[in-house]
Amino acid sequence: MSLPPGDRVSAELPENDGPTRQIVIEPDADRLARAVAQALVARLAAAQAVHGTASVVLTGGGIGIAVLEHVAGLVAEPVREVVDWTAVDFWWGDERFVPAGSDERNEEQARKALLDGLELPDFRVHAMPASDAGFATPEEAAEDYLGELREYAGESGLPRFDVLLLGMGAEGHTASIFPGSRAVTDQRPVLAVRNCPKPPPTRISLGFSAITSAEEVWLLVAGEEKAPAVARALAGASPQEIPAAGVHGTRATRWLLDAGAASQLPGTED
């Protein structure tokens, strides 16, 4: 099947009433970020129409922050203001266990890109604890974040996540779950992760049990260096090999790619 840039291809998983897996390819990273931003605003507006509120789990990385910057641009256009941002809960999929205010923190990057301009109520922003927040260990910080999740939980024991955004590394890691790590098989909703192969080495991450509770999981992947991992994940690699292969939403899983990241998928080769 040919998947040229810009085409959107959806395929139902085996059960007709089961979740959808969709592959979306955009020509480059900027157009990918712009398209994801537009889709995210629409999805959050739809969630508010049903529930009155909406919730999104944010990711860091270049493409994740670029999406938030494009969302900020949409917010600045009055005709596109279809989301009540004061009724959106913001969570994080993972965080670097470094001091508050550090540019390495996903929270800090997200605040600069979007959140600081939205005048949000403090209780809507659920940042993972920083290393100087009074916790002796990242394990204690992870337990604290689990407590916050439970405070906002529904019947599932976790909050409703309308959209959960994830990036992916060239080796296939997602959130802070790295290939071959203990986090791959850890069933806790929130984990402390030590000795990450990518600095900084100490982090907090949602585990697979929390990630896969989301209604929709969107994997945002840009760059040709990630193409081998994308191809392996979509071909059915194990989560031990490619952790991103182990994530899915209860309603939909969307692989949102630029042309480089999609370049090794069947039908996309030159």
Short mmCIF file of C-alpha atoms in Angstrom, two decimals:
data_model
loop_
_atom_site.label_atom_id
_atom_site.label_comp_id
_atom_site.label_asym_id
_atom_site.label_seq_id
_atom_site.Cartn_x
_atom_site.Cartn_y
_atom_site.Cartn_z
CA MET A 1 0.00 0.00 0.00
CA SER A 2 1.44 3.39 -0.94
CA LEU A 3 1.38 6.03 1.81
CA PRO A 4 2.50 9.30 0.18
CA PRO A 5 3.06 12.35 2.43
CA GLY A 6 -0.17 14.05 3.39
CA ASP A 7 -2.35 10.97 2.95
CA ARG A 8 -4.21 9.66 5.97
CA VAL A 9 -4.72 5.94 6.14
CA SER A 10 -6.85 4.27 8.81
CA ALA A 11 -7.11 0.56 9.45
CA GLU A 12 -9.30 -1.19 11.97
CA LEU A 13 -7.64 -3.70 14.25
CA PRO A 14 -9.01 -7.28 14.07
CA GLU A 15 -12.18 -6.71 16.11
CA ASN A 16 -14.68 -4.53 14.25
CA ASP A 17 -15.73 -2.89 17.50
CA GLY A 18 -12.16 -2.49 18.71
CA PRO A 19 -9.80 0.50 18.56
CA THR A 20 -8.58 2.08 15.35
CA ARG A 21 -4.94 2.27 14.36
CA GLN A 22 -4.22 5.13 12.02
CA ILE A 23 -1.05 6.17 10.24
CA VAL A 24 -0.78 9.82 9.20
CA ILE A 25 2.15 11.06 7.14
CA GLU A 26 2.94 14.74 6.61
CA PRO A 27 5.71 16.04 4.33
CA ASP A 28 7.90 17.52 7.05
CA ALA A 29 8.14 18.11 10.79
CA ASP A 30 6.65 21.60 10.74
CA ARG A 31 3.58 20.56 8.78
CA LEU A 32 3.24 17.55 11.06
CA ALA A 33 3.29 19.76 14.16
CA ARG A 34 0.76 22.12 12.60
CA ALA A 35 -1.61 19.29 11.64
CA VAL A 36 -1.36 17.68 15.08
CA ALA A 37 -2.07 21.03 16.75
CA GLN A 38 -5.24 21.49 14.70
CA ALA A 39 -6.36 17.93 15.41
CA LEU A 40 -5.65 18.32 19.12
CA VAL A 41 -7.74 21.48 19.42
CA ALA A 42 -10.60 19.74 17.62
CA ARG A 43 -10.32 16.63 19.81
CA LEU A 44 -10.33 18.64 23.05
CA ALA A 45 -13.32 20.66 21.87
CA ALA A 46 -15.16 17.43 21.11
CA ALA A 47 -14.33 16.04 24.55
CA GLN A 48 -15.68 19.19 26.20
CA ALA A 49 -18.88 18.93 24.19
CA VAL A 50 -19.44 15.49 25.73
CA HIS A 51 -17.95 15.81 29.22
CA GLY A 52 -17.76 19.55 29.91
CA THR A 53 -14.01 19.19 30.47
CA ALA A 54 -11.10 17.69 28.56
CA SER A 55 -7.73 16.24 29.46
CA VAL A 56 -4.47 15.82 27.60
CA VAL A 57 -1.18 14.18 28.53
CA LEU A 58 1.73 16.18 27.16
CA THR A 59 5.07 15.03 25.84
CA GLY A 60 8.38 16.83 25.44
CA GLY A 61 10.90 16.67 22.64
CA GLY A 62 11.20 18.86 19.59
CA ILE A 63 8.00 17.77 17.87
CA GLY A 64 5.95 17.71 21.07
CA ILE A 65 6.87 21.29 21.96
CA ALA A 66 6.42 22.42 18.34
CA VAL A 67 2.82 21.14 18.53
CA LEU A 68 2.20 23.29 21.62
CA GLU A 69 3.69 26.32 19.87
CA HIS A 70 1.28 25.80 16.98
CA VAL A 71 -1.61 25.40 19.44
CA ALA A 72 -0.62 28.76 20.94
CA GLY A 73 -0.87 30.25 17.46
CA LEU A 74 -4.36 28.83 17.03
CA VAL A 75 -5.43 30.23 20.40
CA ALA A 76 -4.35 33.67 19.21
CA GLU A 77 -6.87 33.45 16.34
CA PRO A 78 -10.31 34.30 17.85
CA VAL A 79 -12.17 32.40 15.14
CA ARG A 80 -10.35 29.21 16.19
CA GLU A 81 -11.01 29.62 19.94
CA VAL A 82 -13.26 26.58 20.32
CA VAL A 83 -11.73 25.15 23.51
CA ASP A 84 -12.38 26.44 27.02
CA TRP A 85 -8.78 26.15 28.17
CA THR A 86 -9.73 26.77 31.80
CA ALA A 87 -11.57 23.41 31.63
CA VAL A 88 -8.63 21.37 30.27
CA ASP A 89 -6.50 19.24 32.57
CA PHE A 90 -2.85 18.98 31.56
CA TRP A 91 -0.83 15.94 32.61
CA TRP A 92 2.62 14.67 31.60
CA GLY A 93 3.77 11.32 30.27
CA ASP A 94 7.24 11.66 31.73
CA GLU A 95 9.55 14.17 33.31
CA ARG A 96 13.24 14.66 33.97
CA PHE A 97 13.95 14.56 37.72
CA VAL A 98 15.79 17.87 37.82
CA PRO A 99 15.13 21.14 39.71
CA ALA A 100 12.03 23.22 39.05
CA GLY A 101 12.55 25.84 36.37
CA SER A 102 15.22 23.85 34.57
CA ASP A 103 15.00 24.06 30.79
CA GLU A 104 15.43 20.27 30.78
CA ARG A 105 11.98 19.83 32.32
CA ASN A 106 9.13 19.05 29.93
CA GLU A 107 6.91 21.17 32.16
CA GLU A 108 9.11 24.24 31.75
CA GLN A 109 9.20 23.85 27.97
CA ALA A 110 5.43 23.39 27.81
CA ARG A 111 4.82 26.45 29.96
CA LYS A 112 6.94 28.63 27.67
CA ALA A 113 5.40 27.20 24.51
CA LEU A 114 1.73 27.36 25.54
CA LEU A 115 0.58 27.07 29.13
CA ASP A 116 1.81 30.42 30.48
CA GLY A 117 -0.27 32.19 27.84
CA LEU A 118 -3.53 30.45 28.74
CA GLU A 119 -4.08 31.86 32.26
CA LEU A 120 -4.97 28.42 33.55
CA PRO A 121 -6.20 27.68 37.09
CA ASP A 122 -3.33 26.08 38.99
CA PHE A 123 -5.36 22.95 39.70
CA ARG A 124 -5.56 22.18 35.96
CA VAL A 125 -1.78 21.80 35.57
CA HIS A 126 -0.59 18.45 36.95
CA ALA A 127 3.18 18.70 36.71
CA MET A 128 5.36 15.82 37.84
CA PRO A 129 7.46 16.70 40.91
CA ALA A 130 10.86 18.35 40.49
CA SER A 131 13.97 17.06 42.23
CA ASP A 132 13.94 20.04 44.63
CA ALA A 133 10.27 19.62 45.61
CA GLY A 134 11.07 17.94 48.92
CA PHE A 135 11.19 14.30 47.88
CA ALA A 136 14.25 12.34 48.91
CA THR A 137 14.07 9.98 45.94
CA PRO A 138 12.42 9.80 42.52
CA GLU A 139 10.47 6.82 43.85
CA GLU A 140 8.83 9.09 46.44
CA ALA A 141 8.09 11.65 43.74
CA ALA A 142 6.52 8.97 41.52
CA GLU A 143 4.33 7.85 44.42
CA ASP A 144 3.21 11.45 44.93
CA TYR A 145 2.21 11.73 41.26
CA LEU A 146 0.29 8.48 41.54
CA GLY A 147 -1.60 10.05 44.43
CA GLU A 148 -2.53 13.00 42.21
CA LEU A 149 -3.74 10.66 39.48
CA ARG A 150 -5.91 8.86 42.01
CA GLU A 151 -7.30 12.14 43.32
CA TYR A 152 -8.75 12.82 39.87
CA ALA A 153 -9.57 9.20 39.09
CA GLY A 154 -12.75 7.80 37.67
CA GLU A 155 -14.02 4.25 37.90
CA SER A 156 -10.84 2.89 36.28
CA GLY A 157 -8.67 4.18 39.11
CA LEU A 158 -7.07 6.73 36.76
CA PRO A 159 -8.27 10.03 35.33
CA ARG A 160 -9.92 10.13 31.93
CA PHE A 161 -7.22 10.93 29.39
CA ASP A 162 -8.87 12.10 26.16
CA VAL A 163 -5.57 12.34 24.29
CA LEU A 164 -2.15 11.12 25.39
CA LEU A 165 0.75 12.47 23.33
CA LEU A 166 4.01 10.54 23.07
CA GLY A 167 7.28 10.94 21.25
CA MET A 168 9.67 8.17 20.29
CA GLY A 169 13.45 7.95 20.32
CA ALA A 170 15.55 6.51 17.53
CA GLU A 171 15.99 3.32 19.56
CA GLY A 172 12.25 3.04 20.14
CA HIS A 173 11.82 4.41 23.67
CA THR A 174 8.64 6.27 24.51
CA ALA A 175 7.87 8.35 27.61
CA SER A 176 10.88 7.22 29.70
CA ILE A 177 10.43 3.53 28.94
CA PHE A 178 13.62 2.33 27.23
CA PRO A 179 14.27 -0.95 25.38
CA GLY A 180 15.15 -3.81 27.68
CA SER A 181 14.54 -1.77 30.85
CA ARG A 182 12.58 -2.84 33.92
CA ALA A 183 9.98 -0.21 33.06
CA VAL A 184 8.81 -2.33 30.10
CA THR A 185 7.39 -4.98 32.41
CA ASP A 186 6.53 -2.77 35.41
CA GLN A 187 2.75 -2.63 35.75
CA ARG A 188 2.60 0.38 38.06
CA PRO A 189 0.91 3.47 36.61
CA VAL A 190 3.82 5.76 37.58
CA LEU A 191 7.47 4.75 37.75
CA ALA A 192 10.78 6.14 38.90
CA VAL A 193 13.32 5.44 36.15
CA ARG A 194 17.02 5.43 36.93
CA ASN A 195 20.09 5.02 34.75
CA CYS A 196 18.38 6.06 31.51
CA PRO A 197 20.75 5.72 28.56
CA LYS A 198 19.74 9.23 27.49
CA PRO A 199 20.56 12.14 29.84
CA PRO A 200 19.41 13.18 32.32
CA PRO A 201 19.49 9.65 33.71
CA THR A 202 16.85 9.97 36.45
CA ARG A 203 13.21 10.46 35.50
CA ILE A 204 9.59 9.86 36.36
CA SER A 205 7.34 8.20 33.80
CA LEU A 206 3.86 6.92 33.32
CA GLY A 207 3.94 3.16 32.88
CA PHE A 208 2.18 1.15 30.22
CA SER A 209 -0.84 0.56 32.47
CA ALA A 210 -1.53 4.32 32.62
CA ILE A 211 -0.60 5.04 29.02
CA THR A 212 -2.89 2.36 27.63
CA SER A 213 -5.82 3.62 29.70
CA ALA A 214 -6.05 6.75 27.50
CA GLU A 215 -8.91 6.97 25.02
CA GLU A 216 -6.52 8.01 22.25
CA VAL A 217 -2.74 7.64 22.11
CA TRP A 218 -0.96 9.78 19.52
CA LEU A 219 2.67 8.98 18.72
CA LEU A 220 4.43 12.00 17.20
CA VAL A 221 7.57 10.97 15.33
CA ALA A 222 9.75 13.08 13.05
CA GLY A 223 13.14 12.42 11.49
CA GLU A 224 14.63 9.81 9.18
CA GLU A 225 16.85 8.48 11.99
CA LYS A 226 13.67 7.14 13.62
CA ALA A 227 12.42 5.34 10.51
CA PRO A 228 13.84 1.90 11.40
CA ALA A 229 12.16 1.92 14.82
CA VAL A 230 8.85 3.12 13.33
CA ALA A 231 8.92 0.32 10.78
CA ARG A 232 9.74 -2.31 13.39
CA ALA A 233 7.04 -1.06 15.78
CA LEU A 234 4.34 -1.11 13.10
CA ALA A 235 5.50 -4.54 11.92
CA GLY A 236 4.81 -6.01 15.35
CA ALA A 237 8.07 -5.74 17.31
CA SER A 238 7.87 -6.63 20.98
CA PRO A 239 7.77 -3.83 23.57
CA GLN A 240 11.04 -5.18 25.00
CA GLU A 241 12.68 -4.35 21.66
CA ILE A 242 10.68 -1.23 20.79
CA PRO A 243 8.69 0.10 23.76
CA ALA A 244 6.64 2.35 21.47
CA ALA A 245 5.20 -0.82 19.94
CA GLY A 246 3.50 -1.56 23.26
CA VAL A 247 1.35 1.57 23.52
CA HIS A 248 -2.24 1.89 22.37
CA GLY A 249 -5.40 3.77 23.21
CA THR A 250 -8.72 2.25 24.20
CA ARG A 251 -10.41 3.91 21.21
CA ALA A 252 -7.60 4.80 18.83
CA THR A 253 -3.86 4.72 18.34
CA ARG A 254 -2.51 7.25 15.88
CA TRP A 255 1.01 7.18 14.45
CA LEU A 256 1.59 10.77 13.29
CA LEU A 257 4.75 10.83 11.20
CA ASP A 258 6.74 13.09 8.93
CA ALA A 259 8.01 11.69 5.64
CA GLY A 260 11.43 10.92 7.07
CA ALA A 261 10.08 8.87 9.98
CA ALA A 262 7.77 6.99 7.59
CA SER A 263 10.43 6.35 4.95
CA GLN A 264 10.93 2.66 5.75
CA LEU A 265 7.25 1.71 5.85
CA PRO A 266 6.06 -0.56 3.04
CA GLY A 267 5.15 1.46 -0.02
CA THR A 268 7.09 4.58 1.01
CA GLU A 269 10.52 3.66 -0.29
CA ASP A 270 11.97 5.73 -3.09
#
